[in-house]
Amino acid sequence: MPEMPVILRSRYHGWLLRNPEIYKAFLGTKISDTLNTDLKWVDPANVVTDFDTLLHMLDVIVHEPPEFYQAKRADGTIIGEPVAGPAYLVFNMLSNTSAAYDLFRMKEFNEALNHLLNCWGKYLHSPGSNSTLNTGGDGWFNPKVMEILTSGLGPLSFE
């Protein structure tokens, strides 16, 4: 039997993005949407200043399907990565803080978060969540995106 190729995954089995530029750009966009402001750059570690901001960010995220997020570097280079677990990126910002430690131990918060994620799961099973399944610029089936997604598959293919 032929040996299966080793497929490299991003950090934490794909839950975190490999490229910090994408991470910052994605969160900057979501924070801008949350705060209704145009942020050119953000330091993700300092943006969730209170519980309301956290809830608003999660609200923005659960009204959208996961996307292949593309950002533009200062030199104009387009970079992109799949953002399959956007809520996890928000929670990662809170990691290793005493406030998050207290928050994630609260039964009420975990029950509410469970409900929120279950509702998002139902949305992802609906036709409305298919908006990113296209060949457009940020679509999952864009030829450039397909090239990026299949780059580490070796002899395997996306199909």
PDB file of N, CA, C and O in Angstrom, residues 34-95:
ATOM      1  N   THR A  34     -18.427  45.549  13.850  1.00  0.00           N
ATOM      2  CA  THR A  34     -19.033  45.590  15.178  1.00  0.00           C
ATOM      3  C   THR A  34     -19.175  47.016  15.681  1.00  0.00           C
ATOM      4  O   THR A  34     -20.219  47.415  16.192  1.00  0.00           O
ATOM      5  N   LEU A  35     -18.111  47.795  15.532  1.00  0.00           N
ATOM      6  CA  LEU A  35     -18.087  49.152  16.085  1.00  0.00           C
ATOM      7  C   LEU A  35     -18.571  50.205  15.099  1.00  0.00           C
ATOM      8  O   LEU A  35     -18.592  51.384  15.417  1.00  0.00           O
ATOM      9  N   ASN A  36     -18.947  49.758  13.883  1.00  0.00           N
ATOM     10  CA  ASN A  36     -19.361  50.682  12.820  1.00  0.00           C
ATOM     11  C   ASN A  36     -18.340  51.781  12.589  1.00  0.00           C
ATOM     12  O   ASN A  36     -18.666  52.961  12.539  1.00  0.00           O
ATOM     13  N   THR A  37     -17.095  51.385  12.476  1.00  0.00           N
ATOM     14  CA  THR A  37     -16.014  52.329  12.225  1.00  0.00           C
ATOM     15  C   THR A  37     -15.045  51.704  11.241  1.00  0.00           C
ATOM     16  O   THR A  37     -15.036  50.489  11.055  1.00  0.00           O
ATOM     17  N   ASP A  38     -14.251  52.508  10.600  1.00  0.00           N
ATOM     18  CA  ASP A  38     -13.287  52.001   9.637  1.00  0.00           C
ATOM     19  C   ASP A  38     -11.916  51.936  10.296  1.00  0.00           C
ATOM     20  O   ASP A  38     -11.255  52.952  10.473  1.00  0.00           O
ATOM     21  N   LEU A  39     -11.507  50.728  10.685  1.00  0.00           N
ATOM     22  CA  LEU A  39     -10.201  50.538  11.301  1.00  0.00           C
ATOM     23  C   LEU A  39      -9.210  50.092  10.236  1.00  0.00           C
ATOM     24  O   LEU A  39      -9.429  49.093   9.564  1.00  0.00           O
ATOM     25  N   LYS A  40      -8.135  50.815  10.077  1.00  0.00           N
ATOM     26  CA  LYS A  40      -7.107  50.438   9.106  1.00  0.00           C
ATOM     27  C   LYS A  40      -6.225  49.319   9.651  1.00  0.00           C
ATOM     28  O   LYS A  40      -5.722  48.498   8.934  1.00  0.00           O
ATOM     29  N   TRP A  41      -5.976  49.309  10.941  1.00  0.00           N
ATOM     30  CA  TRP A  41      -5.131  48.293  11.557  1.00  0.00           C
ATOM     31  C   TRP A  41      -5.582  48.170  13.001  1.00  0.00           C
ATOM     32  O   TRP A  41      -5.956  49.148  13.632  1.00  0.00           O
ATOM     33  N   VAL A  42      -5.559  46.963  13.520  1.00  0.00           N
ATOM     34  CA  VAL A  42      -5.913  46.788  14.923  1.00  0.00           C
ATOM     35  C   VAL A  42      -4.899  45.867  15.577  1.00  0.00           C
ATOM     36  O   VAL A  42      -4.261  45.062  14.934  1.00  0.00           O
ATOM     37  N   ASP A  43      -4.770  46.013  16.857  1.00  0.00           N
ATOM     38  CA  ASP A  43      -4.012  45.062  17.660  1.00  0.00           C
ATOM     39  C   ASP A  43      -5.064  44.181  18.308  1.00  0.00           C
ATOM     40  O   ASP A  43      -5.725  44.597  19.254  1.00  0.00           O
ATOM     41  N   PRO A  44      -5.307  42.971  17.774  1.00  0.00           N
ATOM     42  CA  PRO A  44      -6.415  42.127  18.257  1.00  0.00           C
ATOM     43  C   PRO A  44      -6.413  41.879  19.755  1.00  0.00           C
ATOM     44  O   PRO A  44      -7.459  41.625  20.336  1.00  0.00           O
ATOM     45  N   ALA A  45      -5.259  41.957  20.396  1.00  0.00           N
ATOM     46  CA  ALA A  45      -5.196  41.682  21.824  1.00  0.00           C
ATOM     47  C   ALA A  45      -5.889  42.756  22.656  1.00  0.00           C
ATOM     48  O   ALA A  45      -6.195  42.535  23.811  1.00  0.00           O
ATOM     49  N   ASN A  46      -6.153  43.915  22.073  1.00  0.00           N
ATOM     50  CA  ASN A  46      -6.686  45.022  22.867  1.00  0.00           C
ATOM     51  C   ASN A  46      -8.059  45.513  22.429  1.00  0.00           C
ATOM     52  O   ASN A  46      -8.439  46.617  22.761  1.00  0.00           O
ATOM     53  N   VAL A  47      -8.808  44.731  21.685  1.00  0.00           N
ATOM     54  CA  VAL A  47     -10.059  45.247  21.157  1.00  0.00           C
ATOM     55  C   VAL A  47     -11.310  44.777  21.884  1.00  0.00           C
ATOM     56  O   VAL A  47     -12.322  45.443  21.817  1.00  0.00           O
ATOM     57  N   VAL A  48     -11.258  43.650  22.541  1.00  0.00           N
ATOM     58  CA  VAL A  48     -12.433  43.193  23.287  1.00  0.00           C
ATOM     59  C   VAL A  48     -12.325  43.780  24.683  1.00  0.00           C
ATOM     60  O   VAL A  48     -11.763  43.186  25.591  1.00  0.00           O
ATOM     61  N   THR A  49     -12.849  44.978  24.803  1.00  0.00           N
ATOM     62  CA  THR A  49     -12.694  45.719  26.055  1.00  0.00           C
ATOM     63  C   THR A  49     -13.810  45.461  27.047  1.00  0.00           C
ATOM     64  O   THR A  49     -13.671  45.781  28.219  1.00  0.00           O
ATOM     65  N   ASP A  50     -14.934  44.902  26.561  1.00  0.00           N
ATOM     66  CA  ASP A  50     -16.038  44.640  27.476  1.00  0.00           C
ATOM     67  C   ASP A  50     -16.929  43.538  26.913  1.00  0.00           C
ATOM     68  O   ASP A  50     -16.765  43.099  25.773  1.00  0.00           O
ATOM     69  N   PHE A  51     -17.846  43.096  27.712  1.00  0.00           N
ATOM     70  CA  PHE A  51     -18.729  41.987  27.355  1.00  0.00           C
ATOM     71  C   PHE A  51     -19.609  42.325  26.159  1.00  0.00           C
ATOM     72  O   PHE A  51     -19.830  41.493  25.283  1.00  0.00           O
ATOM     73  N   ASP A  52     -20.103  43.572  26.083  1.00  0.00           N
ATOM     74  CA  ASP A  52     -20.946  43.970  24.955  1.00  0.00           C
ATOM     75  C   ASP A  52     -20.197  43.873  23.627  1.00  0.00           C
ATOM     76  O   ASP A  52     -20.753  43.430  22.622  1.00  0.00           O
ATOM     77  N   THR A  53     -18.930  44.283  23.622  1.00  0.00           N
ATOM     78  CA  THR A  53     -18.127  44.187  22.395  1.00  0.00           C
ATOM     79  C   THR A  53     -17.982  42.733  21.978  1.00  0.00           C
ATOM     80  O   THR A  53     -18.101  42.400  20.793  1.00  0.00           O
ATOM     81  N   LEU A  54     -17.734  41.845  22.932  1.00  0.00           N
ATOM     82  CA  LEU A  54     -17.632  40.413  22.639  1.00  0.00           C
ATOM     83  C   LEU A  54     -18.925  39.910  22.007  1.00  0.00           C
ATOM     84  O   LEU A  54     -18.907  39.230  20.982  1.00  0.00           O
ATOM     85  N   LEU A  55     -20.054  40.251  22.594  1.00  0.00           N
ATOM     86  CA  LEU A  55     -21.342  39.796  22.059  1.00  0.00           C
ATOM     87  C   LEU A  55     -21.604  40.347  20.662  1.00  0.00           C
ATOM     88  O   LEU A  55     -22.093  39.631  19.791  1.00  0.00           O
ATOM     89  N   HIS A  56     -21.267  41.618  20.450  1.00  0.00           N
ATOM     90  CA  HIS A  56     -21.470  42.210  19.122  1.00  0.00           C
ATOM     91  C   HIS A  56     -20.584  41.543  18.084  1.00  0.00           C
ATOM     92  O   HIS A  56     -21.022  41.305  16.953  1.00  0.00           O
ATOM     93  N   MET A  57     -19.337  41.225  18.427  1.00  0.00           N
ATOM     94  CA  MET A  57     -18.449  40.548  17.482  1.00  0.00           C
ATOM     95  C   MET A  57     -18.996  39.171  17.122  1.00  0.00           C
ATOM     96  O   MET A  57     -19.003  38.775  15.960  1.00  0.00           O
ATOM     97  N   LEU A  58     -19.460  38.434  18.125  1.00  0.00           N
ATOM     98  CA  LEU A  58     -20.032  37.108  17.859  1.00  0.00           C
ATOM     99  C   LEU A  58     -21.290  37.228  17.009  1.00  0.00           C
ATOM    100  O   LEU A  58     -21.534  36.406  16.129  1.00  0.00           O
ATOM    101  N   ASP A  59     -22.070  38.268  17.245  1.00  0.00           N
ATOM    102  CA  ASP A  59     -23.285  38.489  16.470  1.00  0.00           C
ATOM    103  C   ASP A  59     -22.957  38.732  15.000  1.00  0.00           C
ATOM    104  O   ASP A  59     -23.623  38.210  14.112  1.00  0.00           O
ATOM    105  N   VAL A  60     -21.929  39.526  14.738  1.00  0.00           N
ATOM    106  CA  VAL A  60     -21.505  39.768  13.353  1.00  0.00           C
ATOM    107  C   VAL A  60     -21.075  38.458  12.701  1.00  0.00           C
ATOM    108  O   VAL A  60     -21.447  38.157  11.565  1.00  0.00           O
ATOM    109  N   ILE A  61     -20.315  37.651  13.422  1.00  0.00           N
ATOM    110  CA  ILE A  61     -19.769  36.407  12.874  1.00  0.00           C
ATOM    111  C   ILE A  61     -20.852  35.383  12.568  1.00  0.00           C
ATOM    112  O   ILE A  61     -20.835  34.743  11.520  1.00  0.00           O
ATOM    113  N   VAL A  62     -21.830  35.210  13.459  1.00  0.00           N
ATOM    114  CA  VAL A  62     -22.813  34.146  13.258  1.00  0.00           C
ATOM    115  C   VAL A  62     -23.884  34.494  12.231  1.00  0.00           C
ATOM    116  O   VAL A  62     -24.750  33.679  11.952  1.00  0.00           O
ATOM    117  N   HIS A  63     -23.808  35.664  11.650  1.00  0.00           N
ATOM    118  CA  HIS A  63     -24.723  36.028  10.566  1.00  0.00           C
ATOM    119  C   HIS A  63     -24.068  35.879   9.200  1.00  0.00           C
ATOM    120  O   HIS A  63     -24.596  36.368   8.195  1.00  0.00           O
ATOM    121  N   GLU A  64     -22.908  35.222   9.165  1.00  0.00           N
ATOM    122  CA  GLU A  64     -22.174  35.030   7.923  1.00  0.00           C
ATOM    123  C   GLU A  64     -21.654  33.602   7.837  1.00  0.00           C
ATOM    124  O   GLU A  64     -21.335  32.997   8.858  1.00  0.00           O
ATOM    125  N   PRO A  65     -21.514  33.070   6.625  1.00  0.00           N
ATOM    126  CA  PRO A  65     -20.896  31.747   6.488  1.00  0.00           C
ATOM    127  C   PRO A  65     -19.377  31.877   6.632  1.00  0.00           C
ATOM    128  O   PRO A  65     -18.824  32.960   6.451  1.00  0.00           O
ATOM    129  N   PRO A  66     -18.684  30.782   6.921  1.00  0.00           N
ATOM    130  CA  PRO A  66     -17.223  30.819   6.925  1.00  0.00           C
ATOM    131  C   PRO A  66     -16.735  31.250   5.542  1.00  0.00           C
ATOM    132  O   PRO A  66     -17.381  30.977   4.532  1.00  0.00           O
ATOM    133  N   GLU A  67     -15.617  31.923   5.515  1.00  0.00           N
ATOM    134  CA  GLU A  67     -15.149  32.442   4.237  1.00  0.00           C
ATOM    135  C   GLU A  67     -13.676  32.169   4.012  1.00  0.00           C
ATOM    136  O   GLU A  67     -12.942  31.845   4.942  1.00  0.00           O
ATOM    137  N   PHE A  68     -13.286  32.292   2.770  1.00  0.00           N
ATOM    138  CA  PHE A  68     -11.872  32.323   2.437  1.00  0.00           C
ATOM    139  C   PHE A  68     -11.535  33.799   2.426  1.00  0.00           C
ATOM    140  O   PHE A  68     -11.967  34.538   1.550  1.00  0.00           O
ATOM    141  N   TYR A  69     -10.800  34.235   3.426  1.00  0.00           N
ATOM    142  CA  TYR A  69     -10.574  35.665   3.615  1.00  0.00           C
ATOM    143  C   TYR A  69      -9.302  36.090   2.904  1.00  0.00           C
ATOM    144  O   TYR A  69      -8.246  35.479   3.075  1.00  0.00           O
ATOM    145  N   GLN A  70      -9.420  37.140   2.102  1.00  0.00           N
ATOM    146  CA  GLN A  70      -8.261  37.679   1.408  1.00  0.00           C
ATOM    147  C   GLN A  70      -7.979  39.085   1.903  1.00  0.00           C
ATOM    148  O   GLN A  70      -8.892  39.866   2.141  1.00  0.00           O
ATOM    149  N   ALA A  71      -6.706  39.361   2.073  1.00  0.00           N
ATOM    150  CA  ALA A  71      -6.266  40.686   2.501  1.00  0.00           C
ATOM    151  C   ALA A  71      -5.187  41.159   1.542  1.00  0.00           C
ATOM    152  O   ALA A  71      -4.579  40.368   0.825  1.00  0.00           O
ATOM    153  N   LYS A  72      -4.952  42.453   1.529  1.00  0.00           N
ATOM    154  CA  LYS A  72      -3.936  43.026   0.658  1.00  0.00           C
ATOM    155  C   LYS A  72      -2.827  43.620   1.520  1.00  0.00           C
ATOM    156  O   LYS A  72      -3.090  44.404   2.435  1.00  0.00           O
ATOM    157  N   ARG A  73      -1.595  43.208   1.232  1.00  0.00           N
ATOM    158  CA  ARG A  73      -0.431  43.767   1.912  1.00  0.00           C
ATOM    159  C   ARG A  73      -0.174  45.185   1.398  1.00  0.00           C
ATOM    160  O   ARG A  73      -0.723  45.608   0.387  1.00  0.00           O
ATOM    161  N   ALA A  74       0.685  45.895   2.103  1.00  0.00           N
ATOM    162  CA  ALA A  74       1.008  47.264   1.714  1.00  0.00           C
ATOM    163  C   ALA A  74       1.565  47.343   0.296  1.00  0.00           C
ATOM    164  O   ALA A  74       1.335  48.323  -0.409  1.00  0.00           O
ATOM    165  N   ASP A  75       2.277  46.307  -0.156  1.00  0.00           N
ATOM    166  CA  ASP A  75       2.855  46.303  -1.503  1.00  0.00           C
ATOM    167  C   ASP A  75       1.848  45.855  -2.568  1.00  0.00           C
ATOM    168  O   ASP A  75       2.189  45.727  -3.736  1.00  0.00           O
ATOM    169  N   GLY A  76       0.606  45.587  -2.175  1.00  0.00           N
ATOM    170  CA  GLY A  76      -0.435  45.191  -3.113  1.00  0.00           C
ATOM    171  C   GLY A  76      -0.611  43.698  -3.276  1.00  0.00           C
ATOM    172  O   GLY A  76      -1.531  43.251  -3.957  1.00  0.00           O
ATOM    173  N   THR A  77       0.260  42.897  -2.676  1.00  0.00           N
ATOM    174  CA  THR A  77       0.166  41.446  -2.756  1.00  0.00           C
ATOM    175  C   THR A  77      -1.098  40.961  -2.057  1.00  0.00           C
ATOM    176  O   THR A  77      -1.376  41.364  -0.936  1.00  0.00           O
ATOM    177  N   ILE A  78      -1.853  40.103  -2.741  1.00  0.00           N
ATOM    178  CA  ILE A  78      -3.056  39.519  -2.143  1.00  0.00           C
ATOM    179  C   ILE A  78      -2.652  38.235  -1.426  1.00  0.00           C
ATOM    180  O   ILE A  78      -1.965  37.390  -1.993  1.00  0.00           O
ATOM    181  N   ILE A  79      -3.070  38.109  -0.181  1.00  0.00           N
ATOM    182  CA  ILE A  79      -2.840  36.897   0.596  1.00  0.00           C
ATOM    183  C   ILE A  79      -4.184  36.426   1.115  1.00  0.00           C
ATOM    184  O   ILE A  79      -5.105  37.213   1.293  1.00  0.00           O
ATOM    185  N   GLY A  80      -4.312  35.127   1.340  1.00  0.00           N
ATOM    186  CA  GLY A  80      -5.590  34.626   1.813  1.00  0.00           C
ATOM    187  C   GLY A  80      -5.460  33.298   2.516  1.00  0.00           C
ATOM    188  O   GLY A  80      -4.495  32.568   2.324  1.00  0.00           O
ATOM    189  N   GLU A  81      -6.453  33.022   3.343  1.00  0.00           N
ATOM    190  CA  GLU A  81      -6.545  31.750   4.072  1.00  0.00           C
ATOM    191  C   GLU A  81      -7.999  31.475   4.388  1.00  0.00           C
ATOM    192  O   GLU A  81      -8.795  32.391   4.557  1.00  0.00           O
ATOM    193  N   PRO A  82      -8.353  30.190   4.520  1.00  0.00           N
ATOM    194  CA  PRO A  82      -9.712  29.872   4.955  1.00  0.00           C
ATOM    195  C   PRO A  82      -9.898  30.232   6.425  1.00  0.00           C
ATOM    196  O   PRO A  82      -9.019  29.997   7.238  1.00  0.00           O
ATOM    197  N   VAL A  83     -11.029  30.832   6.730  1.00  0.00           N
ATOM    198  CA  VAL A  83     -11.377  31.141   8.116  1.00  0.00           C
ATOM    199  C   VAL A  83     -12.589  30.277   8.444  1.00  0.00           C
ATOM    200  O   VAL A  83     -13.731  30.696   8.332  1.00  0.00           O
ATOM    201  N   ALA A  84     -12.315  29.033   8.813  1.00  0.00           N
ATOM    202  CA  ALA A  84     -13.386  28.067   9.047  1.00  0.00           C
ATOM    203  C   ALA A  84     -14.014  28.215  10.431  1.00  0.00           C
ATOM    204  O   ALA A  84     -15.178  27.901  10.611  1.00  0.00           O
ATOM    205  N   GLY A  85     -13.260  28.670  11.405  1.00  0.00           N
ATOM    206  CA  GLY A  85     -13.762  28.823  12.773  1.00  0.00           C
ATOM    207  C   GLY A  85     -13.607  30.252  13.254  1.00  0.00           C
ATOM    208  O   GLY A  85     -12.778  30.524  14.131  1.00  0.00           O
ATOM    209  N   PRO A  86     -14.383  31.199  12.677  1.00  0.00           N
ATOM    210  CA  PRO A  86     -14.175  32.606  13.028  1.00  0.00           C
ATOM    211  C   PRO A  86     -14.402  32.921  14.501  1.00  0.00           C
ATOM    212  O   PRO A  86     -13.704  33.761  15.065  1.00  0.00           O
ATOM    213  N   ALA A  87     -15.340  32.247  15.146  1.00  0.00           N
ATOM    214  CA  ALA A  87     -15.570  32.514  16.574  1.00  0.00           C
ATOM    215  C   ALA A  87     -14.345  32.117  17.387  1.00  0.00           C
ATOM    216  O   ALA A  87     -14.015  32.761  18.389  1.00  0.00           O
ATOM    217  N   TYR A  88     -13.653  31.075  16.951  1.00  0.00           N
ATOM    218  CA  TYR A  88     -12.457  30.639  17.664  1.00  0.00           C
ATOM    219  C   TYR A  88     -11.389  31.723  17.640  1.00  0.00           C
ATOM    220  O   TYR A  88     -10.648  31.889  18.603  1.00  0.00           O
ATOM    221  N   LEU A  89     -11.304  32.481  16.541  1.00  0.00           N
ATOM    222  CA  LEU A  89     -10.331  33.573  16.475  1.00  0.00           C
ATOM    223  C   LEU A  89     -10.637  34.642  17.512  1.00  0.00           C
ATOM    224  O   LEU A  89      -9.731  35.214  18.117  1.00  0.00           O
ATOM    225  N   VAL A  90     -11.912  34.910  17.721  1.00  0.00           N
ATOM    226  CA  VAL A  90     -12.301  35.884  18.743  1.00  0.00           C
ATOM    227  C   VAL A  90     -11.949  35.354  20.130  1.00  0.00           C
ATOM    228  O   VAL A  90     -11.373  36.069  20.951  1.00  0.00           O
ATOM    229  N   PHE A  91     -12.246  34.082  20.374  1.00  0.00           N
ATOM    230  CA  PHE A  91     -11.936  33.506  21.685  1.00  0.00           C
ATOM    231  C   PHE A  91     -10.436  33.438  21.920  1.00  0.00           C
ATOM    232  O   PHE A  91      -9.970  33.571  23.050  1.00  0.00           O
ATOM    233  N   ASN A  92      -9.680  33.247  20.856  1.00  0.00           N
ATOM    234  CA  ASN A  92      -8.230  33.204  20.998  1.00  0.00           C
ATOM    235  C   ASN A  92      -7.683  34.533  21.507  1.00  0.00           C
ATOM    236  O   ASN A  92      -6.700  34.569  22.241  1.00  0.00           O
ATOM    237  N   MET A  93      -8.326  35.639  21.122  1.00  0.00           N
ATOM    238  CA  MET A  93      -7.890  36.955  21.614  1.00  0.00           C
ATOM    239  C   MET A  93      -8.015  37.037  23.128  1.00  0.00           C
ATOM    240  O   MET A  93      -7.272  37.750  23.782  1.00  0.00           O
ATOM    241  N   LEU A  94      -8.998  36.322  23.660  1.00  0.00           N
ATOM    242  CA  LEU A  94      -9.258  36.387  25.092  1.00  0.00           C
ATOM    243  C   LEU A  94      -8.398  35.413  25.895  1.00  0.00           C
ATOM    244  O   LEU A  94      -8.339  35.504  27.117  1.00  0.00           O
ATOM    245  N   SER A  95      -7.761  34.489  25.193  1.00  0.00           N
ATOM    246  CA  SER A  95      -6.983  33.446  25.870  1.00  0.00           C
ATOM    247  C   SER A  95      -5.976  34.048  26.841  1.00  0.00           C
ATOM    248  O   SER A  95      -5.427  35.117  26.617  1.00  0.00           O
TER     249      SER A  95
END
